[in-house]
Short mmCIF file of C-alpha atoms in Angstrom, two decimals:
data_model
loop_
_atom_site.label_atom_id
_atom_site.label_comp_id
_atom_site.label_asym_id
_atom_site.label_seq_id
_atom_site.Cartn_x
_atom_site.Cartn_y
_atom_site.Cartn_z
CA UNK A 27 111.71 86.99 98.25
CA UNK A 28 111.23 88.68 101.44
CA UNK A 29 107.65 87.46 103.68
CA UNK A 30 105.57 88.63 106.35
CA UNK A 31 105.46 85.62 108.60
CA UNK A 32 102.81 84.94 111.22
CA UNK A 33 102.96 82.35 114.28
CA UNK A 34 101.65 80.36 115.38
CA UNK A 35 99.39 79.29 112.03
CA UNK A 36 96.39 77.86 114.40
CA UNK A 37 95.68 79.17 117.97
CA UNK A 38 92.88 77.38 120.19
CA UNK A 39 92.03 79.26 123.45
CA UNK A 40 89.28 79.28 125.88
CA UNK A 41 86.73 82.02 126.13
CA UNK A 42 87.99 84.89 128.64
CA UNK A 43 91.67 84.07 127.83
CA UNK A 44 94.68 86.31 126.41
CA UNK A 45 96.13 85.65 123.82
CA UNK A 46 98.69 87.47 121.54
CA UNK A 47 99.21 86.93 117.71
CA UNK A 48 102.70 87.31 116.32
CA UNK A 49 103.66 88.89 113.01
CA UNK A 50 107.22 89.77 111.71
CA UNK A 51 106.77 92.80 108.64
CA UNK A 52 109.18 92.62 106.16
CA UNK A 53 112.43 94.18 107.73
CA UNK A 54 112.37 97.29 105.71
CA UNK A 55 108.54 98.15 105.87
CA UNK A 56 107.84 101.07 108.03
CA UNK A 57 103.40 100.67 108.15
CA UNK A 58 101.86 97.58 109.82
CA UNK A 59 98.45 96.46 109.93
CA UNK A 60 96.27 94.03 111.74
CA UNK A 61 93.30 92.45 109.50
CA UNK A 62 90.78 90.07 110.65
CA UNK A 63 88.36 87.68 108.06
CA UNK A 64 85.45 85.86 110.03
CA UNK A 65 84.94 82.28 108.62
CA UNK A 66 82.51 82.92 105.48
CA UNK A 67 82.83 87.14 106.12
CA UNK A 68 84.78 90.27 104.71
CA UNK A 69 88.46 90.90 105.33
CA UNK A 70 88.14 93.51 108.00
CA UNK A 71 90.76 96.02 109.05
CA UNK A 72 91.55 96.32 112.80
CA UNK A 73 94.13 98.68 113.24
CA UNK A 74 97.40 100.39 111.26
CA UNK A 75 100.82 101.50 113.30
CA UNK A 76 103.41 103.62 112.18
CA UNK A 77 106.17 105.15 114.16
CA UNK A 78 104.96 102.87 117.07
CA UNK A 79 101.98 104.86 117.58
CA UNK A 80 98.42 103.77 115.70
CA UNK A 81 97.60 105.69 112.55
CA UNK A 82 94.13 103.92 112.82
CA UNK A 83 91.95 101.63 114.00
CA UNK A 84 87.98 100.11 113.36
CA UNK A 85 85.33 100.00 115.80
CA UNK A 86 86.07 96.57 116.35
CA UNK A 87 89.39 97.70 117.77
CA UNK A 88 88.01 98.66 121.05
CA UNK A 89 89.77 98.25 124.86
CA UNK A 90 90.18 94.15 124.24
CA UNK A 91 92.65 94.95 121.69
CA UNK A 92 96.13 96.16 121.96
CA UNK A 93 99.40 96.20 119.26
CA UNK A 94 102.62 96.10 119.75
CA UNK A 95 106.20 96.50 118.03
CA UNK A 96 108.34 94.78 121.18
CA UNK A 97 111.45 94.78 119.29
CA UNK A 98 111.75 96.32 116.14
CA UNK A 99 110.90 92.93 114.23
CA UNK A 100 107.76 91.30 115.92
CA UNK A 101 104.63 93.43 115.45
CA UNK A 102 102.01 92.05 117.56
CA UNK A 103 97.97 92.17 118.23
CA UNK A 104 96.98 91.01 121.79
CA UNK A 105 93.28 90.51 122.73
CA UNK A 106 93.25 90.36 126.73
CA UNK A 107 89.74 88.32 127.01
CA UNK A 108 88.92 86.44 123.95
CA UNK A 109 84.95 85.84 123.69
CA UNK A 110 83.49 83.43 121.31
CA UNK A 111 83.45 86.07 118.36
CA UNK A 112 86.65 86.85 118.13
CA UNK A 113 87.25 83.13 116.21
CA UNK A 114 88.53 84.23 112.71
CA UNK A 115 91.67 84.42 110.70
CA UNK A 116 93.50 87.08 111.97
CA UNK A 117 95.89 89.13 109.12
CA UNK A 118 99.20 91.15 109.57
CA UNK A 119 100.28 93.15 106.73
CA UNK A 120 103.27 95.50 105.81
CA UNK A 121 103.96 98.70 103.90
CA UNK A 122 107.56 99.85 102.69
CA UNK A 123 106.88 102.90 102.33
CA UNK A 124 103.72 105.84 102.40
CA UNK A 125 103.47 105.68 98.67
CA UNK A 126 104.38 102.07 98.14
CA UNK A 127 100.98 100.97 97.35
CA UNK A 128 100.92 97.27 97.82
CA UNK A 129 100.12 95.89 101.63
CA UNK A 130 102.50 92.25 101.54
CA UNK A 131 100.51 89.88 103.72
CA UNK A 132 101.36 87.20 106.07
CA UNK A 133 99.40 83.75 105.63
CA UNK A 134 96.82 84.45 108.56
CA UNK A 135 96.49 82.93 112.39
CA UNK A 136 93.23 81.12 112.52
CA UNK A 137 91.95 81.90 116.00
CA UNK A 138 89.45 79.51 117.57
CA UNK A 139 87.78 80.63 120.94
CA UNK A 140 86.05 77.74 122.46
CA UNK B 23 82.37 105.24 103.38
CA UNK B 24 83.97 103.47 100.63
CA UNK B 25 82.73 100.18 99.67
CA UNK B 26 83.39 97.34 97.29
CA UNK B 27 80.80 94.56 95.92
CA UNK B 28 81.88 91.51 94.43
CA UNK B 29 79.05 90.07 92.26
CA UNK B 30 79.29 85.91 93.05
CA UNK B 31 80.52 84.27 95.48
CA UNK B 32 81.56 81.44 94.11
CA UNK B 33 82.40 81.73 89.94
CA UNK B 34 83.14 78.48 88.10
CA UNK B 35 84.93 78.42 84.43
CA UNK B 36 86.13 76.05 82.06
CA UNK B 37 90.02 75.33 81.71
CA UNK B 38 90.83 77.68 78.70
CA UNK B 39 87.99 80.14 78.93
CA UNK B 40 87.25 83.77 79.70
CA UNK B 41 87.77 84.97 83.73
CA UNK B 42 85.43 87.44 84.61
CA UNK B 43 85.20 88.45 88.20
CA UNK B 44 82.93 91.17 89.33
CA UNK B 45 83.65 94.52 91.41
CA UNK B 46 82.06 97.51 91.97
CA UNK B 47 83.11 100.11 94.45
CA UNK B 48 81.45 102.70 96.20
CA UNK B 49 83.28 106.32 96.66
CA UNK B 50 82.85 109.92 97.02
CA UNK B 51 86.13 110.47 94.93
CA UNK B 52 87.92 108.18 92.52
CA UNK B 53 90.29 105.50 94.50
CA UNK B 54 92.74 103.13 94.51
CA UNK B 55 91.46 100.06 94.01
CA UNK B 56 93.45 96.27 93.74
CA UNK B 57 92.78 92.49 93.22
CA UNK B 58 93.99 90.35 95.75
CA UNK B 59 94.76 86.58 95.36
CA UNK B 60 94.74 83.62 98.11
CA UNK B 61 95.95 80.44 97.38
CA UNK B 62 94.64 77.50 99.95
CA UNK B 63 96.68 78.26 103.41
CA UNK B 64 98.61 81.30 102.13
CA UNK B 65 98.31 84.79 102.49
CA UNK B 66 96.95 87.71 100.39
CA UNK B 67 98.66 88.26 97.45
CA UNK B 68 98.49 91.41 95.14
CA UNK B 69 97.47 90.83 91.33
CA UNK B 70 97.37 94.11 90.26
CA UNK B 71 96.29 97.39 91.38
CA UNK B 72 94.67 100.84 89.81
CA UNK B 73 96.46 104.31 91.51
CA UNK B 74 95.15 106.81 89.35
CA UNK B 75 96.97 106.16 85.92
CA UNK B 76 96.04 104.31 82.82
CA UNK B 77 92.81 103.02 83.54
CA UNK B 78 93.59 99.32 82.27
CA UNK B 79 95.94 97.69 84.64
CA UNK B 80 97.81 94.77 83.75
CA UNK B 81 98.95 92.15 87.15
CA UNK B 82 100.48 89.15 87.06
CA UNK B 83 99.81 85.51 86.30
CA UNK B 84 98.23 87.31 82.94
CA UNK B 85 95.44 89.39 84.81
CA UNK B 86 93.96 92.55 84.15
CA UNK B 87 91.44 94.93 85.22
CA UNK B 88 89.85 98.16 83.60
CA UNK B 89 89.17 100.95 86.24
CA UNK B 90 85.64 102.46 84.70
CA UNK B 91 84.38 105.51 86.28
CA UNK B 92 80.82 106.23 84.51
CA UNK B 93 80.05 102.19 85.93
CA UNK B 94 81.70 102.11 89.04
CA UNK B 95 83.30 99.08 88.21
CA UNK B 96 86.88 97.42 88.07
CA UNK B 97 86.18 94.22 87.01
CA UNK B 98 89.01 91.34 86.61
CA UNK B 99 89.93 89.37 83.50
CA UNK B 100 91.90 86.78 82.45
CA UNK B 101 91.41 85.48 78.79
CA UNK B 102 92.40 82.07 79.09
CA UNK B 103 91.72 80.36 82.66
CA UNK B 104 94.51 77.89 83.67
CA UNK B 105 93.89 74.74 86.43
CA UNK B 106 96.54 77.27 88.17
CA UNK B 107 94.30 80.11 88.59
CA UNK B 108 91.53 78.25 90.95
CA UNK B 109 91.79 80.53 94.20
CA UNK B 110 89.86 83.43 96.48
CA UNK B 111 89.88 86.80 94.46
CA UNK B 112 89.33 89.74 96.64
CA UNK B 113 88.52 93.71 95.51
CA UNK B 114 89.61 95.86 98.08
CA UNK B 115 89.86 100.05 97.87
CA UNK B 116 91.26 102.60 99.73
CA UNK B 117 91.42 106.41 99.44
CA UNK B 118 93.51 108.19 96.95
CA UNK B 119 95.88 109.37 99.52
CA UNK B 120 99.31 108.43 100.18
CA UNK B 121 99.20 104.87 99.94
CA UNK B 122 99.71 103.88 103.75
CA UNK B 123 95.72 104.47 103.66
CA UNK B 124 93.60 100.88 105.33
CA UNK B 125 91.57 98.54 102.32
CA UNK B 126 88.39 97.83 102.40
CA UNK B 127 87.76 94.39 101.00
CA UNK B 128 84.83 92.71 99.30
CA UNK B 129 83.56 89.32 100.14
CA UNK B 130 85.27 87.37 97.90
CA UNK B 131 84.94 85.35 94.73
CA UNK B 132 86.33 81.89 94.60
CA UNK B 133 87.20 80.67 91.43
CA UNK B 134 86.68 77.34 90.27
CA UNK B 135 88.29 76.14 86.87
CA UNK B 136 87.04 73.03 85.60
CA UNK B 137 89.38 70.55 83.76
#
């Protein structure tokens, strides 16, 4: 059965770094979406992409944040200076189509800013 | 806004008994609303979900839910709890739109079934 994959599973970077989360949407799925879960906290949304333009995004997607869709396969959510809050388990998730329904999720990068 | 509650964080049951797990949602309109599953170092996946037609909603793995307007609620059942079933459950809703629309998630419930 077709996944959403997401590398790498655990990322560890310093506070102030970049660093750029990888997600590939199943091939056929036309939405994306970025989700975020604190440690002990809601899952959050961040942002949705379609026709690689964003549809949407939170208030916690502000100028730190930035997607991607490089190459028609990787969709990707870069945060240029990582501070200490930004540690959580960061979600991508796909859509087929508009009136699919069901977002198919990737297993999650745990993000750890030291 | 839309909102979802999940009474109980943590929800502990006896191989072979009742599930129960607790969700109410807050909306100006009626929505779409789903029950998510994660399994220890996996991803979020769907059980079931409620878009507007028959108000109980069979998912997999023998869940169901019953959307209830007048309570708010869309509670998740499972009659028979199986060592299987111990996990994170997560209500989440979005609007009744096209279905490309964000979710809004609850905190969570894990499940615990005891042998």
């Amino acid at each position: 059965e077709p996944e959403v994959t997401q590398t790498p599973s655990h990322q560890v970077t310093q506070m102030g770094q970049e660093v750029i989360l990888r997600c590939v949407p199943i091939s056929n799925h036309l939405y994306f979406y970025w989700y975020r879960q604190i440690l002990g906290q809601k899952v959050e949304f961040l942002v949705s992409f379609y026709n690689n333009e964003i549809s949407e995004k939170s208030e916690i997607f502000d100028d730190q944040f930035s997607v991607e869709r490089p190459d028609g396969s990787n969709f990707t959510l870069k945060i240029r200076s990582t501070k200490l809050e930004d540690s959580a388990m960061y979600f991508c998730a796909s859509i087929e189509v508009q009136s699919s329904y069901e977002q198919y999720f990737g297993p999650g990068t745990r993000l750890t800013v030291t | 806004a839309q909102s979802v509650t999940q009474l109980g964080s943590h929800v502990s049951v006896s191989e072979g008994a009742l599930v129960l797990l607790r969700c109410n949602y807050s909306s100006s309109v009626p929505p779409y609303l789903f029950w998510y599953v994660q399994y220890p170092n996996q991803g979020l996946q769907l059980l079931l979900k409620y878009t507007s037609a028959a108000t109980l909603v069979k998912g997999i793995n023998g869940f169901e839910a019953e959307f209830k307007k007048s309570e708010t609620s869309f509670h998740l059942t499972k009659p028979s709890a199986h060592m299987s079933d111990a996990a994170e459950y997560f209500c989440a809703v979005s609007p009744p739109n096209f279905g490309n629309e964000k979710l809004t998630f609850g905190t969570g419930t894990r499940l615990t079934i005891i042998p």
